[in-house]
Amino acid sequence: MRVLVIGSGGREHALVWKIAQSPLVEKVYCCPGNAGISRVAECFSLPEDGYEGLVLFCQEQEIGLVVVGPEQPLADGLVDTYRQAGLTVFGPSAAAARLEGSKIFAKEFMLRHHIPTAPFSVFDQSANAVAHLENTPGPWVIKADGLAAGKGVIICHDCQEAVNAVRQIMDDHIFGKAGHRLVIEDMLRGEEGSFIVLTDGKNIVPLATSQDHKAVFNDDRGPNTGGMGAYSPAPVLEGPIKDTIMATIIKPTIRGMALEGIPFRGVLYAGLMIVDGEPFVLEYNVRFGDPETQPILTRLTSDLVPLLLGSARGDIPTGPLVWRDDFSIIVILTSGGYPGKYDQGFEISGLDQLEDSPDLVVFHAGTKPSSSGYLTAGGRVLGITALGPTIELTRQKVYEAVKRVHFDQCHYRTDIAAKALRRF
């Protein structure tokens, strides 16, 4: 079988890397891919008519499975287009992708189906949002309604900070049309975790637990990014709480979507806050997390392809998955200044020193080839991923590897997975 993966980041590199290991797969294509992905798959540029123009390519190349990585094409209805063309495609419909594409839809859906989440209010005008802030106690979490590449959430601890955030989102349009409407919700205090499942709309297959690190600086300080690192498994989500999450969040979400006439197929990602041992939904994603996918898939021993095919076809296999007992940690190397303005085009050195280690995998996110190797070509550049028998040893291994890689203005957090240490 031939497989096409759509996307160009570290998540797509991990998906291509894992899919290519399947005995069911003859060849993997990736559009548009990146410099690292090109070592595993045949990469090619988007046609002039965009992702929709790939239908003819899929038909000519007899693509047996299309895997859509990023959220924007899912929200734009790419899965619907491909299914109408007779292709087997993994991912939710545009209607189902509203769970991620609209924070307002997601919050109101959770309210209808009694899924635990923070109290919230919805606003269409900045003046009304400001009035609300001036008459309610903080702190608050302010969220742009639409997709903002993982950066549309601002945590505010005082009223003036919150008012400024509202005006930046709604009046200055820092997130474009994604901020035409917004949600203001009470800030939950606890520890975050990522609970990701695959589903065919009825049956559900949980993946390994993980924890993302969204803020750009240590100790979860600074603006949110697309993710600065992650690890799996996440102790905060291990044990009996898994059953609670399935019973109070995951199953009601899949069941609720079906009841509303919007069957959900693909990846359901629940970003959770654990408050006094109880899970609350912070957000839904409708695709594999980035960077959580990387440590999850490096631990997965089972073949991923039958799960993707089964989800797409409506008959996902529900047998138990096999996982490595190791911990896996990814540290993201970013361009200095990210998630704001940053320079790119810098030479990357040191990657060759990591190639022969069986417990290290380098996933490319924003790179392009050069005559001597690779250049930086994005905000998130590389994800150095390590496996090890304990959190302590894995952290030591991954940061030793990170220190071998160099490019100008490189930035990374030095506290990835530190929260896990406190739980042992």
Short mmCIF file of C-alpha atoms in Angstrom, two decimals, residues 7-240:
data_model
loop_
_atom_site.label_atom_id
_atom_site.label_comp_id
_atom_site.label_asym_id
_atom_site.label_seq_id
_atom_site.Cartn_x
_atom_site.Cartn_y
_atom_site.Cartn_z
CA GLY A 7 1.88 18.38 6.44
CA SER A 8 5.38 19.67 7.05
CA GLY A 9 6.16 19.67 10.78
CA GLY A 10 7.61 17.48 13.47
CA ARG A 11 4.30 15.69 13.94
CA GLU A 12 4.26 14.72 10.28
CA HIS A 13 7.89 13.57 10.46
CA ALA A 14 6.94 11.26 13.35
CA LEU A 15 3.91 9.95 11.48
CA VAL A 16 5.95 9.27 8.33
CA TRP A 17 8.69 7.63 10.42
CA LYS A 18 6.20 5.30 12.10
CA ILE A 19 4.07 4.57 9.02
CA ALA A 20 7.16 3.66 6.99
CA GLN A 21 7.93 0.89 9.50
CA SER A 22 4.67 -0.94 8.72
CA PRO A 23 4.93 -4.14 6.67
CA LEU A 24 1.68 -3.08 5.02
CA VAL A 25 3.31 -0.02 3.45
CA GLU A 26 5.21 -0.08 0.17
CA LYS A 27 5.95 3.65 -0.09
CA VAL A 28 5.25 6.87 1.81
CA TYR A 29 4.73 10.27 0.19
CA CYS A 30 4.58 13.56 2.06
CA CYS A 31 3.25 16.92 0.88
CA PRO A 32 4.96 19.27 1.35
CA GLY A 33 7.22 17.63 3.94
CA ASN A 34 10.54 19.03 5.13
CA ALA A 35 14.24 18.26 4.85
CA GLY A 36 14.15 15.54 7.51
CA ILE A 37 11.01 13.90 6.18
CA SER A 38 12.62 13.66 2.73
CA ARG A 39 15.01 11.04 4.16
CA VAL A 40 12.05 8.72 4.86
CA ALA A 41 9.42 9.66 2.28
CA GLU A 42 9.15 11.16 -1.18
CA CYS A 43 8.30 14.81 -0.63
CA PHE A 44 6.74 17.15 -3.17
CA SER A 45 5.33 20.66 -3.22
CA LEU A 46 1.68 21.55 -3.09
CA PRO A 47 0.09 21.99 -6.52
CA GLU A 48 -1.14 25.47 -7.46
CA ASP A 49 -4.71 24.57 -6.50
CA GLY A 50 -3.62 23.53 -2.99
CA TYR A 51 -4.45 20.39 -1.06
CA GLU A 52 -7.57 19.79 -3.13
CA GLY A 53 -5.33 19.40 -6.17
CA LEU A 54 -3.81 16.26 -4.67
CA VAL A 55 -6.88 14.17 -5.51
CA LEU A 56 -5.60 13.42 -9.00
CA PHE A 57 -2.16 12.55 -7.63
CA CYS A 58 -3.72 10.11 -5.17
CA GLN A 59 -5.75 8.48 -7.91
CA GLU A 60 -2.82 8.20 -10.31
CA GLN A 61 -0.45 6.83 -7.64
CA GLU A 62 -3.12 4.50 -6.20
CA ILE A 63 -2.73 5.93 -2.71
CA GLY A 64 -4.35 3.51 -0.24
CA LEU A 65 -4.45 5.89 2.72
CA VAL A 66 -4.24 9.66 3.17
CA VAL A 67 -3.27 10.95 6.63
CA VAL A 68 -3.98 14.64 7.23
CA GLY A 69 -1.64 16.10 9.85
CA PRO A 70 -2.42 19.81 10.46
CA GLU A 71 -5.63 21.27 11.82
CA GLN A 72 -6.27 23.92 9.16
CA PRO A 73 -6.97 21.57 6.23
CA LEU A 74 -9.17 19.48 8.54
CA ALA A 75 -11.17 22.57 9.49
CA ASP A 76 -11.35 23.55 5.82
CA GLY A 77 -13.03 20.26 4.92
CA LEU A 78 -10.21 18.45 3.15
CA VAL A 79 -11.36 15.07 4.51
CA ASP A 80 -14.84 15.65 3.06
CA THR A 81 -13.35 16.49 -0.34
CA TYR A 82 -11.15 13.40 -0.38
CA ARG A 83 -13.91 11.06 0.78
CA GLN A 84 -16.22 12.37 -1.92
CA ALA A 85 -13.47 11.53 -4.42
CA GLY A 86 -13.44 7.93 -3.16
CA LEU A 87 -10.17 8.12 -1.21
CA THR A 88 -9.54 6.45 2.14
CA VAL A 89 -8.59 9.34 4.40
CA PHE A 90 -7.81 9.49 8.11
CA GLY A 91 -9.28 12.45 9.98
CA PRO A 92 -12.57 14.09 10.94
CA SER A 93 -15.04 15.87 8.69
CA ALA A 94 -15.16 19.67 8.69
CA ALA A 95 -18.26 19.54 10.88
CA ALA A 96 -16.51 17.33 13.44
CA ALA A 97 -13.32 19.41 13.25
CA ARG A 98 -15.24 22.31 14.81
CA LEU A 99 -14.29 20.76 18.15
CA GLU A 100 -10.91 22.35 17.53
CA GLY A 101 -11.76 24.95 14.92
CA SER A 102 -14.15 26.84 17.20
CA LYS A 103 -13.50 27.22 20.92
CA ILE A 104 -17.07 28.46 21.27
CA PHE A 105 -18.54 25.39 19.59
CA ALA A 106 -16.40 23.14 21.81
CA LYS A 107 -17.32 24.89 25.06
CA GLU A 108 -21.03 24.93 24.25
CA PHE A 109 -20.84 21.27 23.19
CA MET A 110 -19.28 20.37 26.55
CA LEU A 111 -22.00 22.30 28.35
CA ARG A 112 -24.73 20.43 26.44
CA HIS A 113 -23.21 17.03 27.21
CA HIS A 114 -22.16 17.69 30.83
CA ILE A 115 -18.45 17.28 30.10
CA PRO A 116 -16.35 18.90 32.85
CA THR A 117 -14.72 22.17 31.79
CA ALA A 118 -14.08 25.62 33.24
CA PRO A 119 -16.98 28.13 33.52
CA PHE A 120 -16.95 30.49 30.53
CA SER A 121 -18.58 33.39 28.71
CA VAL A 122 -18.67 34.15 24.97
CA PHE A 123 -18.21 37.62 23.43
CA ASP A 124 -18.67 39.16 19.99
CA GLN A 125 -17.68 42.71 20.95
CA SER A 126 -14.60 43.86 22.85
CA ALA A 127 -16.58 46.39 24.90
CA ASN A 128 -18.78 43.65 26.33
CA ALA A 129 -15.75 41.49 27.08
CA VAL A 130 -14.03 44.37 28.88
CA ALA A 131 -17.15 45.06 30.94
CA HIS A 132 -17.25 41.41 31.95
CA LEU A 133 -13.62 41.50 33.07
CA GLU A 134 -14.19 44.63 35.13
CA ASN A 135 -17.02 42.94 37.00
CA THR A 136 -15.65 39.45 37.62
CA PRO A 137 -12.69 38.20 39.66
CA GLY A 138 -9.62 36.85 37.88
CA PRO A 139 -7.46 35.23 36.84
CA TRP A 140 -8.88 34.53 33.40
CA VAL A 141 -8.01 32.51 30.32
CA ILE A 142 -8.81 34.40 27.12
CA LYS A 143 -9.15 32.35 23.96
CA ALA A 144 -9.59 33.36 20.35
CA ASP A 145 -12.48 31.38 18.91
CA GLY A 146 -10.73 30.15 15.77
CA LEU A 147 -7.47 28.45 14.87
CA ALA A 148 -4.32 30.38 15.81
CA ALA A 149 -1.55 27.77 15.41
CA GLY A 150 -1.62 26.93 19.11
CA LYS A 151 -0.97 30.55 20.14
CA GLY A 152 -4.52 31.88 20.57
CA VAL A 153 -4.72 31.44 24.35
CA ILE A 154 -3.63 34.16 26.80
CA ILE A 155 -3.57 33.64 30.58
CA CYS A 156 -4.17 36.89 32.46
CA HIS A 157 -3.73 37.47 36.19
CA ASP A 158 -4.82 41.11 36.48
CA CYS A 159 -7.63 43.10 34.93
CA GLN A 160 -5.53 45.51 32.85
CA GLU A 161 -3.55 42.61 31.38
CA ALA A 162 -6.82 40.90 30.45
CA VAL A 163 -8.31 44.06 28.95
CA ASN A 164 -5.18 44.52 26.83
CA ALA A 165 -5.44 40.92 25.64
CA VAL A 166 -9.08 41.37 24.62
CA ARG A 167 -8.31 44.52 22.68
CA GLN A 168 -5.30 42.94 20.99
CA ILE A 169 -7.38 39.96 19.91
CA MET A 170 -10.63 41.67 18.93
CA ASP A 171 -9.57 45.20 17.94
CA ASP A 172 -5.96 44.81 16.79
CA HIS A 173 -6.64 41.38 15.24
CA ILE A 174 -3.33 39.83 16.34
CA PHE A 175 -4.79 36.42 15.46
CA GLY A 176 -6.63 37.60 12.36
CA LYS A 177 -10.18 36.36 11.83
CA ALA A 178 -9.64 33.71 14.52
CA GLY A 179 -10.21 36.46 17.08
CA HIS A 180 -13.48 37.90 15.78
CA ARG A 181 -15.15 36.14 18.69
CA LEU A 182 -13.59 34.97 21.93
CA VAL A 183 -14.11 32.95 25.09
CA ILE A 184 -13.26 34.17 28.57
CA GLU A 185 -13.10 31.37 31.10
CA ASP A 186 -12.08 30.95 34.71
CA MET A 187 -8.50 29.76 35.10
CA LEU A 188 -8.25 26.26 36.52
CA ARG A 189 -5.32 25.52 38.82
CA GLY A 190 -3.72 22.11 38.58
CA GLU A 191 -1.46 20.10 36.29
CA GLU A 192 -2.02 19.68 32.56
CA GLY A 193 -1.92 16.48 30.55
CA SER A 194 -2.75 15.25 27.05
CA PHE A 195 -5.11 12.31 26.58
CA ILE A 196 -5.24 11.17 22.95
CA VAL A 197 -7.40 8.46 21.41
CA LEU A 198 -8.13 7.05 17.97
CA THR A 199 -11.74 6.37 17.05
CA ASP A 200 -13.96 5.22 14.19
CA GLY A 201 -16.93 7.11 15.62
CA LYS A 202 -17.98 4.28 17.96
CA ASN A 203 -14.98 2.27 19.09
CA ILE A 204 -12.16 4.04 20.94
CA VAL A 205 -8.46 3.12 21.22
CA PRO A 206 -6.53 5.16 23.81
CA LEU A 207 -2.91 6.01 23.11
CA ALA A 208 -0.21 6.48 25.73
CA THR A 209 -0.56 9.48 28.02
CA SER A 210 1.66 12.51 27.59
CA GLN A 211 2.30 16.03 28.82
CA ASP A 212 3.03 19.06 26.62
CA HIS A 213 4.93 22.22 27.60
CA LYS A 214 3.32 25.14 25.78
CA ALA A 215 4.97 28.24 27.26
CA VAL A 216 8.19 29.43 25.67
CA PHE A 217 10.24 29.73 28.88
CA ASN A 218 11.03 27.51 31.87
CA ASP A 219 8.46 27.17 34.64
CA ASP A 220 5.66 27.70 32.11
CA ARG A 221 6.45 31.39 31.74
CA GLY A 222 6.00 33.57 28.70
CA PRO A 223 3.61 33.35 25.75
CA ASN A 224 2.15 30.09 24.51
CA THR A 225 3.83 28.41 21.57
CA GLY A 226 2.96 25.41 19.45
CA GLY A 227 4.82 23.33 22.05
CA MET A 228 8.34 23.39 23.51
CA GLY A 229 8.58 19.75 24.54
CA ALA A 230 6.66 16.76 25.80
CA TYR A 231 7.07 13.39 27.44
CA SER A 232 5.25 10.07 27.69
CA PRO A 233 3.86 8.53 29.81
CA ALA A 234 2.60 11.36 32.03
CA PRO A 235 2.30 10.24 35.67
CA VAL A 236 -0.47 12.78 36.34
CA LEU A 237 -2.71 10.80 33.96
CA GLU A 238 -1.71 7.30 35.04
CA GLY A 239 -3.68 4.94 37.29
CA PRO A 240 -7.43 5.05 38.04
#
